[in-house]
mmCIF file of C-alpha atoms and ligand atoms in Angstrom:
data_model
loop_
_atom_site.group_PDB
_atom_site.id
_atom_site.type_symbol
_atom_site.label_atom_id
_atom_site.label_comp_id
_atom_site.label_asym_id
_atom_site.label_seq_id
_atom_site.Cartn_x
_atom_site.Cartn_y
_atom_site.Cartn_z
ATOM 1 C CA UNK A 1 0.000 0.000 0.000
ATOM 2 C CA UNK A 2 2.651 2.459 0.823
ATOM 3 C CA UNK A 3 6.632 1.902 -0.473
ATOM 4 C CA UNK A 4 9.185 4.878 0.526
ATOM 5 C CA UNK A 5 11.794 4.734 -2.222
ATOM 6 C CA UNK A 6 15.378 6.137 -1.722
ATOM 7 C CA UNK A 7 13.313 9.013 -0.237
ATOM 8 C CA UNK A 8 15.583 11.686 0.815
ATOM 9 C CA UNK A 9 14.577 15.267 2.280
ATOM 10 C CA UNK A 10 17.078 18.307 2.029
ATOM 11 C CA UNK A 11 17.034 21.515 3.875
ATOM 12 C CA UNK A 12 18.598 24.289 2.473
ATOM 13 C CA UNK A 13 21.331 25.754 4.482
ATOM 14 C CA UNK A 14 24.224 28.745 4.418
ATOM 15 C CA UNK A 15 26.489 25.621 4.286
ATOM 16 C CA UNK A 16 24.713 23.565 1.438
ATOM 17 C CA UNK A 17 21.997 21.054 1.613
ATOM 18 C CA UNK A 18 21.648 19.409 5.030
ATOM 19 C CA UNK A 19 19.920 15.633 4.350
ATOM 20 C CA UNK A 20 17.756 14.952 7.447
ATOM 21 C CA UNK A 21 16.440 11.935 5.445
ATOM 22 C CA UNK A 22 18.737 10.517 3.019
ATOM 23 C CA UNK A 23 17.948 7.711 0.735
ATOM 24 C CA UNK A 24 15.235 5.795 3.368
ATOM 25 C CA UNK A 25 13.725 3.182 2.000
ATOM 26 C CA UNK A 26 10.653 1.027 3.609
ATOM 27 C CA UNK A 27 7.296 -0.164 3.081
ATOM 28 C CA UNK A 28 3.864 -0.508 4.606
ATOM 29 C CA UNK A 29 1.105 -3.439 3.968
ATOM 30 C CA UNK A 30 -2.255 -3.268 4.294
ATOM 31 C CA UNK A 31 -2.999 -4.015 8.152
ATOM 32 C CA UNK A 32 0.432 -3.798 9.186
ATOM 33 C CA UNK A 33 2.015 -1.063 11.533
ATOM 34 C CA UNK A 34 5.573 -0.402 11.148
ATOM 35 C CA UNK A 35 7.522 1.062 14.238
ATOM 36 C CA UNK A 36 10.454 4.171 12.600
ATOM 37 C CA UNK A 37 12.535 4.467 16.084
ATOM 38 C CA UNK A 38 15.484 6.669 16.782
ATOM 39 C CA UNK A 39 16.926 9.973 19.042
ATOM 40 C CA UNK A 40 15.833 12.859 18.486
ATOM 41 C CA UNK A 41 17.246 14.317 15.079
ATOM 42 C CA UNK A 42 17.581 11.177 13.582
ATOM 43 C CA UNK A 43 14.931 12.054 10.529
ATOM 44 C CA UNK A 44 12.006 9.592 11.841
ATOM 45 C CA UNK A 45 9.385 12.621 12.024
ATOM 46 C CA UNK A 46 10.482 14.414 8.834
ATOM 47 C CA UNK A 47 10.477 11.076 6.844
ATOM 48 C CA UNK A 48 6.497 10.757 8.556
ATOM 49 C CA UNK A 49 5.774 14.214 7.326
ATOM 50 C CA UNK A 50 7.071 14.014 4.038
ATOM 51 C CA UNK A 51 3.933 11.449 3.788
ATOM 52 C CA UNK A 52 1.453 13.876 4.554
ATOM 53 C CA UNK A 53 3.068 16.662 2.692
ATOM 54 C CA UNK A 54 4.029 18.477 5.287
ATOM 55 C CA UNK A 55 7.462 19.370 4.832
ATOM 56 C CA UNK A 56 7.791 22.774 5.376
ATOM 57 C CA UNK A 57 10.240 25.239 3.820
ATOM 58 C CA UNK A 58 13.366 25.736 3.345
ATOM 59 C CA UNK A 59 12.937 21.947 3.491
ATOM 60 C CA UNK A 60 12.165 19.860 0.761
ATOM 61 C CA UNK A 61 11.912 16.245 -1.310
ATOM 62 C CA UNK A 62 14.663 16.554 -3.557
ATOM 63 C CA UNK A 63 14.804 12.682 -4.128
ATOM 64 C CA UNK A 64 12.988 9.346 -4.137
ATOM 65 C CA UNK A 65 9.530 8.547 -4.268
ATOM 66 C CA UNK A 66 6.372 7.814 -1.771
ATOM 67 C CA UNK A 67 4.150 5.804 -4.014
ATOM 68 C CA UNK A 68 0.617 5.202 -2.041
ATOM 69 C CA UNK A 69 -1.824 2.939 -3.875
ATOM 70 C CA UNK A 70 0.477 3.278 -6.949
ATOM 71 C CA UNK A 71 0.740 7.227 -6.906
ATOM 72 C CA UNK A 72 3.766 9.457 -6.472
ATOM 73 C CA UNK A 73 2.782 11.345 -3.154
ATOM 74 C CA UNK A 74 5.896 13.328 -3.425
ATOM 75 C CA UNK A 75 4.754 14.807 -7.144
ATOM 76 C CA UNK A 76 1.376 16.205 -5.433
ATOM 77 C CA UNK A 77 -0.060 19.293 -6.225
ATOM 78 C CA UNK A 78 -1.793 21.324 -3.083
ATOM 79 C CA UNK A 79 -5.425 20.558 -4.412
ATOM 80 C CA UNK A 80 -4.287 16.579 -4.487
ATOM 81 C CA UNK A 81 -2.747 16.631 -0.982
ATOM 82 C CA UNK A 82 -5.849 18.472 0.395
ATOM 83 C CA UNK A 83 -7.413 15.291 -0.788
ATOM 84 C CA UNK A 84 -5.664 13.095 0.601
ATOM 85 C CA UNK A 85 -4.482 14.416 3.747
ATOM 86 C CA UNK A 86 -6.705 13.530 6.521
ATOM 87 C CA UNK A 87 -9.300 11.439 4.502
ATOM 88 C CA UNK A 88 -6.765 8.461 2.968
ATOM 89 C CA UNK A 89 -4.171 9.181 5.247
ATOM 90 C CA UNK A 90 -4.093 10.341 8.761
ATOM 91 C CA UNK A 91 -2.183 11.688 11.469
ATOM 92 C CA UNK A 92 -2.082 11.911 15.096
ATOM 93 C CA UNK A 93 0.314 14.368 16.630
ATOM 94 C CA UNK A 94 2.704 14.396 19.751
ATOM 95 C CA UNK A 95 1.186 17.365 21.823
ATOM 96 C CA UNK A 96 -2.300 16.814 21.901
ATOM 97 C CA UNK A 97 -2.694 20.504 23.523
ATOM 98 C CA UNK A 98 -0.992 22.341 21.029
ATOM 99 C CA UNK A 99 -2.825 20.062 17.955
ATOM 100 C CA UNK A 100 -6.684 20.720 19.207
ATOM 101 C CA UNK A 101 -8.096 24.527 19.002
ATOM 102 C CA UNK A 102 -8.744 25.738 22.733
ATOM 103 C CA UNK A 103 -11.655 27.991 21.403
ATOM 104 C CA UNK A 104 -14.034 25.499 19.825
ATOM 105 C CA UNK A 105 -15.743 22.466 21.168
ATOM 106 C CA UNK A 106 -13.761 19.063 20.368
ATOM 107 C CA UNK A 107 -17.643 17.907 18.761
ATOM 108 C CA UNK A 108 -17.487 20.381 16.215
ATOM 109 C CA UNK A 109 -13.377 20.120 15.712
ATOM 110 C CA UNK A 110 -14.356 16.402 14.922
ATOM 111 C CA UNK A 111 -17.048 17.369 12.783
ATOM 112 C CA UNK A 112 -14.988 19.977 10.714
ATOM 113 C CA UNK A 113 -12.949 16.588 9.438
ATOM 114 C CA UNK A 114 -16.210 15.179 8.122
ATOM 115 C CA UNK A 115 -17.588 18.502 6.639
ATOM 116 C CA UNK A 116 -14.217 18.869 4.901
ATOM 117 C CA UNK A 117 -13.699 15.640 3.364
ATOM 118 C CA UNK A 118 -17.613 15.853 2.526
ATOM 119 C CA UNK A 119 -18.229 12.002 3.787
ATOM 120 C CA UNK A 120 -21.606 12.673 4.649
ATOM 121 C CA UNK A 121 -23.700 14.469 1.497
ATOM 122 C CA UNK A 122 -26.597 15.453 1.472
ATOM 123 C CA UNK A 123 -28.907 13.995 -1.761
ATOM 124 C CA UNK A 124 -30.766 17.282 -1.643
ATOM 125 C CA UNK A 125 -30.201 21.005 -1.070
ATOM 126 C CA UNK A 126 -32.711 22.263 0.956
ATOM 127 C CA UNK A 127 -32.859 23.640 4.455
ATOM 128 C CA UNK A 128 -34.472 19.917 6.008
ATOM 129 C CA UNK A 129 -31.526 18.677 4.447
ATOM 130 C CA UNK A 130 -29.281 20.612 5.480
ATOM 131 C CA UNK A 131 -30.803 20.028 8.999
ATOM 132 C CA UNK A 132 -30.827 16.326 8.461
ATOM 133 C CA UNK A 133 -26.696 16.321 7.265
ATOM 134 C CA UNK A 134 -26.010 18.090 10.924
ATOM 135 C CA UNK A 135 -27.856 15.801 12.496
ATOM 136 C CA UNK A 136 -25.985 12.614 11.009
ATOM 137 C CA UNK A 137 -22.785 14.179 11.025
ATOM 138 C CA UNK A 138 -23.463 14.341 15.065
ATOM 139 C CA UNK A 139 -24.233 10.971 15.229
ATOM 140 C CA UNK A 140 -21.065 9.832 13.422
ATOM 141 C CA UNK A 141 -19.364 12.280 15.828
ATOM 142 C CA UNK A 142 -20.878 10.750 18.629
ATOM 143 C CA UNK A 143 -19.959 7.362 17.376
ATOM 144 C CA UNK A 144 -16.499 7.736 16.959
ATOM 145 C CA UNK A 145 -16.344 9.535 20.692
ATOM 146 C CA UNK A 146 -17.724 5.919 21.909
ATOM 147 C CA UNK A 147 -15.067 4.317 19.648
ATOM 148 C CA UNK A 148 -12.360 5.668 21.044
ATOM 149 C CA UNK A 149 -13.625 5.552 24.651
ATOM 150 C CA UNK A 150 -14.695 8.552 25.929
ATOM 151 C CA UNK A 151 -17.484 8.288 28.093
ATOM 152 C CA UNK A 152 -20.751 10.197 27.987
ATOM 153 C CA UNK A 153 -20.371 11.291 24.254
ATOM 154 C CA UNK A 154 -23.492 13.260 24.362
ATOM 155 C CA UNK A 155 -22.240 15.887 27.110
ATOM 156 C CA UNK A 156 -18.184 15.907 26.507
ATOM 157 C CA UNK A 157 -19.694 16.943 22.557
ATOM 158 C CA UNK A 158 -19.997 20.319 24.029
ATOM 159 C CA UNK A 159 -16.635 20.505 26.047
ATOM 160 C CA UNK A 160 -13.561 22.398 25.189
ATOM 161 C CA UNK A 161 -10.372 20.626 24.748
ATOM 162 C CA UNK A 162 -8.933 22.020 28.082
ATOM 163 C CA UNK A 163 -11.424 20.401 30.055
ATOM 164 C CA UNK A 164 -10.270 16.707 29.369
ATOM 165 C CA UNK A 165 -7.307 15.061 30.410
ATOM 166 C CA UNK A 166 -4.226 14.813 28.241
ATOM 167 C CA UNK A 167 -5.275 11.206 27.653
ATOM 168 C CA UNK A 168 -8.562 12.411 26.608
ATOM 169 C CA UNK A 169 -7.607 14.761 24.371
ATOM 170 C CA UNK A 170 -5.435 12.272 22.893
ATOM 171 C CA UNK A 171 -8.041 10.119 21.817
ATOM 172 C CA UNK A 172 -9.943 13.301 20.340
ATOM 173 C CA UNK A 173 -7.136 13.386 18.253
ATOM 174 C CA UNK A 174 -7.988 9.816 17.486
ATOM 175 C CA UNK A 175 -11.209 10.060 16.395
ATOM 176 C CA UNK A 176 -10.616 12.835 14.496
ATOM 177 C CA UNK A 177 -8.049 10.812 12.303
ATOM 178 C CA UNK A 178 -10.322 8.141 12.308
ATOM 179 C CA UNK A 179 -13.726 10.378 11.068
ATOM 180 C CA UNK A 180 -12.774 9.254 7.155
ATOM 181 C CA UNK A 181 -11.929 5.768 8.123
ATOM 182 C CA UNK A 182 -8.747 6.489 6.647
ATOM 183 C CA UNK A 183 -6.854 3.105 5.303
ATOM 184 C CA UNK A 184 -2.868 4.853 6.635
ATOM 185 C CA UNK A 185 -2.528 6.050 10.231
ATOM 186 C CA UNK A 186 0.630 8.128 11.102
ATOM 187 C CA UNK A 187 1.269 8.828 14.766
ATOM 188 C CA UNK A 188 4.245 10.626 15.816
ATOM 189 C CA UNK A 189 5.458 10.067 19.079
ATOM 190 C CA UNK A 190 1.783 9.599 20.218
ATOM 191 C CA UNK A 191 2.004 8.590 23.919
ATOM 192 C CA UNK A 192 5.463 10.847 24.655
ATOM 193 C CA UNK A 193 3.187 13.465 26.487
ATOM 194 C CA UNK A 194 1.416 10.990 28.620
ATOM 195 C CA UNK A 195 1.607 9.337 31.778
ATOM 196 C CA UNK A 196 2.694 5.607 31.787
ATOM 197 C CA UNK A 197 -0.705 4.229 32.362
ATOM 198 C CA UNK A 198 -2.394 6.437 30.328
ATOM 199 C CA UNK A 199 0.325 5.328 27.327
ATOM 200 C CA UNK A 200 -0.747 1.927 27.900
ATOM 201 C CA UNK A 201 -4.289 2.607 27.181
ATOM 202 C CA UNK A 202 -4.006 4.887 24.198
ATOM 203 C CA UNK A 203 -1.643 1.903 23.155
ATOM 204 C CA UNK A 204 -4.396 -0.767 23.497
ATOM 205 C CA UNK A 205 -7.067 1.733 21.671
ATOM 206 C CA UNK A 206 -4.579 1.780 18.817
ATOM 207 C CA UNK A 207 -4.085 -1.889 18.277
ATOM 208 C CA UNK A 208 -7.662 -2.466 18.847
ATOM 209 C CA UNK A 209 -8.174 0.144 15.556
ATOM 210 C CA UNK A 210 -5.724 -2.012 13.858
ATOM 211 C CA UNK A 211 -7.450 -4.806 14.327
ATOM 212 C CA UNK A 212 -11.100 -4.155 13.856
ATOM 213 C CA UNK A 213 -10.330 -1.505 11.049
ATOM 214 C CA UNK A 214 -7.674 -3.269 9.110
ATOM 215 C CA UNK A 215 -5.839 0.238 9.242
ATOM 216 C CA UNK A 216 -2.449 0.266 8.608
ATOM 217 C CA UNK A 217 -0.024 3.080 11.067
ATOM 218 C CA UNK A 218 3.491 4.288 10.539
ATOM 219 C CA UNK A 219 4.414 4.744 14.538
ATOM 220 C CA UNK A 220 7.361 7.313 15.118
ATOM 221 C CA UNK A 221 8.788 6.385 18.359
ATOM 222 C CA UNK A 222 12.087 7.077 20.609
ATOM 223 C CA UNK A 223 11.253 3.896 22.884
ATOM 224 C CA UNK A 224 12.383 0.663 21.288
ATOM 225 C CA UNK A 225 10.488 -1.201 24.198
ATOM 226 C CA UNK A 226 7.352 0.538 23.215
ATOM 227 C CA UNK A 227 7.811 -0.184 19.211
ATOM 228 C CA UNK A 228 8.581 -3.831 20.282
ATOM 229 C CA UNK A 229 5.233 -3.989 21.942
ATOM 230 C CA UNK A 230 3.460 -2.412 19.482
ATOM 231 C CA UNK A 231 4.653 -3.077 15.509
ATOM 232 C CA UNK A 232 4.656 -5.839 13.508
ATOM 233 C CA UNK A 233 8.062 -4.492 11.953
ATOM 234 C CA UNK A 234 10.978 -1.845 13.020
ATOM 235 C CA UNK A 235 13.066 0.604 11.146
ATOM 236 C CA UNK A 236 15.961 2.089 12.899
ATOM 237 C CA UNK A 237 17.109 5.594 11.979
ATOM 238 C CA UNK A 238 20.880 7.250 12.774
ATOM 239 C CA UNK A 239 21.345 10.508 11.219
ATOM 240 C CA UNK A 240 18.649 10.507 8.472
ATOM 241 C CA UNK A 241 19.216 6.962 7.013
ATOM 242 C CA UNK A 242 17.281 3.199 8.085
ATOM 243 C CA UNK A 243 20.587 1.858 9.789
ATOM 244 C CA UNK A 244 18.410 -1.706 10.413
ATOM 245 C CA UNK A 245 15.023 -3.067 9.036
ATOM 246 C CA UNK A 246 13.111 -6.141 9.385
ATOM 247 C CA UNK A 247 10.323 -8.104 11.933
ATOM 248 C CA UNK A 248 10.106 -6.978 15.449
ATOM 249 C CA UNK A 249 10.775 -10.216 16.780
ATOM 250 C CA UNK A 250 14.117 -10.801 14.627
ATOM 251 C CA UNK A 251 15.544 -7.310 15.557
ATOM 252 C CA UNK A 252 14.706 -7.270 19.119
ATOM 253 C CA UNK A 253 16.145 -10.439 19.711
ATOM 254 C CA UNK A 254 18.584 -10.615 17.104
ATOM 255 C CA UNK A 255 20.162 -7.191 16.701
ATOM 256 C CA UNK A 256 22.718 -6.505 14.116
ATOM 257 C CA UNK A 257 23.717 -2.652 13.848
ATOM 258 C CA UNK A 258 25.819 -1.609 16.639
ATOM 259 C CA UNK A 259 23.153 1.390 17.105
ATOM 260 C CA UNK A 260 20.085 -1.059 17.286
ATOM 261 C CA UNK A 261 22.048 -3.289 20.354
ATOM 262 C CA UNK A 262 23.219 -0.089 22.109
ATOM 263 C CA UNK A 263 19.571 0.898 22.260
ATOM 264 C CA UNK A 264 18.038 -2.247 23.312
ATOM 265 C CA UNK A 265 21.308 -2.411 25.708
ATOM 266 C CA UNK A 266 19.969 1.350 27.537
ATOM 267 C CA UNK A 267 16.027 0.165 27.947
ATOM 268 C CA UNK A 268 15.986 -0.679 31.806
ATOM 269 C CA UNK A 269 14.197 -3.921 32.504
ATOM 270 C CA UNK A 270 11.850 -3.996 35.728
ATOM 271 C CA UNK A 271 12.526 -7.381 36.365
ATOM 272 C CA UNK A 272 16.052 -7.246 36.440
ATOM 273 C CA UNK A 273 17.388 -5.548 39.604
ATOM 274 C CA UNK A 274 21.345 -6.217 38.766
ATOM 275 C CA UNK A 275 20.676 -5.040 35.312
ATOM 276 C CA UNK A 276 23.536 -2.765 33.862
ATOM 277 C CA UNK A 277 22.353 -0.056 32.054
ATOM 278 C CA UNK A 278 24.688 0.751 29.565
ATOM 279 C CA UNK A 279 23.887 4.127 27.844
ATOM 280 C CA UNK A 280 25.253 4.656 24.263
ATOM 281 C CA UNK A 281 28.558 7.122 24.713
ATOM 282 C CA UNK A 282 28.138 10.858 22.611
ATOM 283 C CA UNK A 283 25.316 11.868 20.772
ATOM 284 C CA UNK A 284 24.047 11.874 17.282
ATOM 285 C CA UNK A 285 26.586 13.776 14.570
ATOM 286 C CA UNK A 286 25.779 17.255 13.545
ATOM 287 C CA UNK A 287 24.414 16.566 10.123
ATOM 288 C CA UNK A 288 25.892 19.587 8.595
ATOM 289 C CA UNK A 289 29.091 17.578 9.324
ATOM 290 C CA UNK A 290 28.022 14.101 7.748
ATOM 291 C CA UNK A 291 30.825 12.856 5.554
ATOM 292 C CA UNK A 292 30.868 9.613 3.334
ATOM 293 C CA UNK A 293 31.893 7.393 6.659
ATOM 294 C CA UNK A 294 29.321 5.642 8.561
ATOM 295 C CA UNK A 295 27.482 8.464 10.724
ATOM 296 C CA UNK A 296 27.657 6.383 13.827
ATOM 297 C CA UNK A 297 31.493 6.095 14.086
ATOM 298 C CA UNK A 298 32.212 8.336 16.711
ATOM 299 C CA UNK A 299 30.028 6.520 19.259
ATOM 300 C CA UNK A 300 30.327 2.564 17.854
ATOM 301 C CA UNK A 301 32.760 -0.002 19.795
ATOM 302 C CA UNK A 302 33.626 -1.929 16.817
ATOM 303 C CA UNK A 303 34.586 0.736 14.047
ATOM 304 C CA UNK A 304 37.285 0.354 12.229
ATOM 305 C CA UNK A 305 39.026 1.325 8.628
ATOM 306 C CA UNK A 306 36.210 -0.250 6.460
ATOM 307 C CA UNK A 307 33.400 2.219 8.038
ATOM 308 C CA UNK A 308 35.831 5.276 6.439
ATOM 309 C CA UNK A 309 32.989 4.667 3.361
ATOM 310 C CA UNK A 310 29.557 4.409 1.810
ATOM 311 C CA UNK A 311 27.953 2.145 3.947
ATOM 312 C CA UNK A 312 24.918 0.157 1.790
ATOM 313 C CA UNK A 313 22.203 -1.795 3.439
ATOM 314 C CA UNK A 314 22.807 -5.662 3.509
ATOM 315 C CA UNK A 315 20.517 -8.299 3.116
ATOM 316 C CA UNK A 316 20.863 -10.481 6.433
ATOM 317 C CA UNK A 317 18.185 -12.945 5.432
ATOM 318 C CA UNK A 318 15.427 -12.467 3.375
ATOM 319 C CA UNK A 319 13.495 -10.001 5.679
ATOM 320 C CA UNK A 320 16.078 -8.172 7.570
ATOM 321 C CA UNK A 321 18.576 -5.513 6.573
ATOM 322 C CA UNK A 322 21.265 -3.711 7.981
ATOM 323 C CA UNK A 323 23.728 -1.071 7.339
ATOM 324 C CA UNK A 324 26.935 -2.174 8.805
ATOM 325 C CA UNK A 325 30.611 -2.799 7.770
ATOM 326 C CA UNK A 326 30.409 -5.496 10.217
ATOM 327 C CA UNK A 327 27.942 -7.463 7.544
ATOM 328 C CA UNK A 328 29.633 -6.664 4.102
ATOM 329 C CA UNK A 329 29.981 -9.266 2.465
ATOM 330 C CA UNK A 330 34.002 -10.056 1.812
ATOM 331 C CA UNK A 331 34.620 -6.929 3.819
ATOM 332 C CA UNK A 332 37.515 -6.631 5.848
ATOM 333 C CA UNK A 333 35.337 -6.247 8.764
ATOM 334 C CA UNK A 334 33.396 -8.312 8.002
ATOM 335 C CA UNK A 335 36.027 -10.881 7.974
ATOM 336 C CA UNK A 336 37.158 -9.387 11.314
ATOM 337 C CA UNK A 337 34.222 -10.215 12.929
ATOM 338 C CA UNK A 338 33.530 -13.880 11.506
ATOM 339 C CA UNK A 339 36.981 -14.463 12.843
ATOM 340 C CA UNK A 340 35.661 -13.286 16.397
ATOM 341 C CA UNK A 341 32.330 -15.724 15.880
ATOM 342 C CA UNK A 342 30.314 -12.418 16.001
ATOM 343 C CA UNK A 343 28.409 -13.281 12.779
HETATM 344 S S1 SF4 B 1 29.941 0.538 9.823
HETATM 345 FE FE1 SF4 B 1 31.565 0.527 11.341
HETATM 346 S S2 SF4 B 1 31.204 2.337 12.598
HETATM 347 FE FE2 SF4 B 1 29.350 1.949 11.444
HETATM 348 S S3 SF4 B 1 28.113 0.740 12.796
HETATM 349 FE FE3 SF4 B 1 29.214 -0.700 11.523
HETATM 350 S S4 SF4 B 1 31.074 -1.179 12.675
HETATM 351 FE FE4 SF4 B 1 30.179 0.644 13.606
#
């Protein structure tokens, strides 16, 4: 349904272009929801809002392609994305506070999706009809406020968005991406402004959408323990490019990319009392000084001379992929490390 190829995202700069994304490439079935996790400023939200067209300038697309359904998102006119954009594909936001309007009621913010997408018409023009469209647009409102579980529909229709709960509002946000029964959900960092309990639930209401709707989500996510829980397969992102790729279960418990095992290495376990955490050293490379070397040098354990190039994704097995010296095939590394039984 969706296939990012070799997309790659530029921002103009005094320096020259700056690539937050550069060259990602991954792909999303129907049904499936596919976890892009990273630190901050490693390109997993721009690569999400390149899909809804909502790169802003001085940034731009200046490569690849986002087919959806077999069209070329990233050749979209305004009028097409306007189409699109909240009716086909979705998206629910970080800061649910920020995203809703504080001066109008969240029933009529959810209704505004309806009454712009037009899914409710009316078969006639006149004023009954017009009073019978505002009465079924309610009722779909009202619906999708039970959907998502907010209780009492009928009163909270009426409420402003400051007087629910941050979980609450976040499953406004919900049902407003939800009002076209759009087929692509995109969440970005959904849960990171919640409590833990309340992540958990919002967590649930999402796989239950998954499940009952068929939907598919991209889920842009920091926690690799949450992404684990939650997606059927993971892309890892270091400094704008997919550094490792494949099933959930295969990269959680087989890692390959130095990056993806110091991750899993910092997630504290609750189980484990004598569990080291072992943070990963530095932080992510200024991109404005990204050379032709692998971009996680500075901080890996194992680099060496053969990461002083273009690093390209290899094939591990038939459904995972890494980008990693280490894995070259016939690399000197690579020999290196079969030598040391780490392959
Ligand atoms: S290519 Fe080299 S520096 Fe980069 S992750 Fe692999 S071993 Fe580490």
């Amino acid at each position: 349904m969706l296939e990012i190829n070799n997309l790659t995202i530029g921002y103009a700069t005094a320096g020259g272009v700056v690539k937050a994304v550069n060259e990602v490439n991954f792909s999303v079935k129907p049904g499936q929801i596919v976890g892009l996790v990273g630190e901050s400023g490693c390109g997993k939200s721009t690569a999400l809002f390149s899909i809804m067209g909502l790169i802003k300038s001085p940034g731009k697309i200046v490569g690849g392609e986002i087919i959806y359904n077999g069209q070329n998102l990233a050749n979209n006119t305004a009028e097409q994305w306007r189409n699109i954009r909240g009716k086909e594909i979705a998206m629910i936001f970080q800061d649910p506070m920020t995203t809703l309007n504080p001066a109008y009621k969240v029933g009529n913010q959810i209704r505004e999706v309806l009454q712009t997408h037009r899914v409710i018409e009316p078969k006639k023009k006149g004023w009954l009809q017009r009073f019978n469209l505002k009465q079924q647009e309610k009722e779909r409102v009202l619906t999708l406020m039970r959907e998502v579980g907010i209780s009492a529909p009928e009163q909270r229709y009426e409420s402003y968005p400051h007087e629910f709960s941050g979980g609450m509002q976040q499953r406004i946000l919900i049902a407003m991406g939800l009002a076209c029964n759009p087929s692509l959900l995109l969440a970005d960092e959904p849960t990171t402004a919640l409590d833990v309990t309340i992540q958990a639930q919002i967590l649930d209401l999402l796989k239950r959408i998954n499940k009952e709707h068929g939907t598919s989500m991209i889920i842009v996510t920091h926690d690799l323990g949450m992404a684990a829980e939650f997606c059927h397969e993971v892309a890892v992102m270091y400094a704008g490019q997919i550094v490792e790729r494949g099933p959930t279960d295969l990269i959680i418990e087989n890692p390959k990319h130095p990056y993806t095992q110091g991750l899993l290495k910092s997630i504290p376990h609750i189980t484990n009392t004598r569990q080291k955490i072992e943070p990963i050293p530095g932080t992510v490379i200024d991109l404005t000084k990204l050379g032709n070397e692998c971009a996680f040098m500075a901080r890996c354990p194992h680099a060496g001379a053969a990461c002083h190039k273009h690093i390209s994704m290899t094939q591990i097995n038939e459904e995972h992929q890494v980008r990693c010296a280490l894995y070259e095939r016939g690399s000197e590394a690579s020999g290196l490390q079969q030598a040391a039984g780490h392959l």
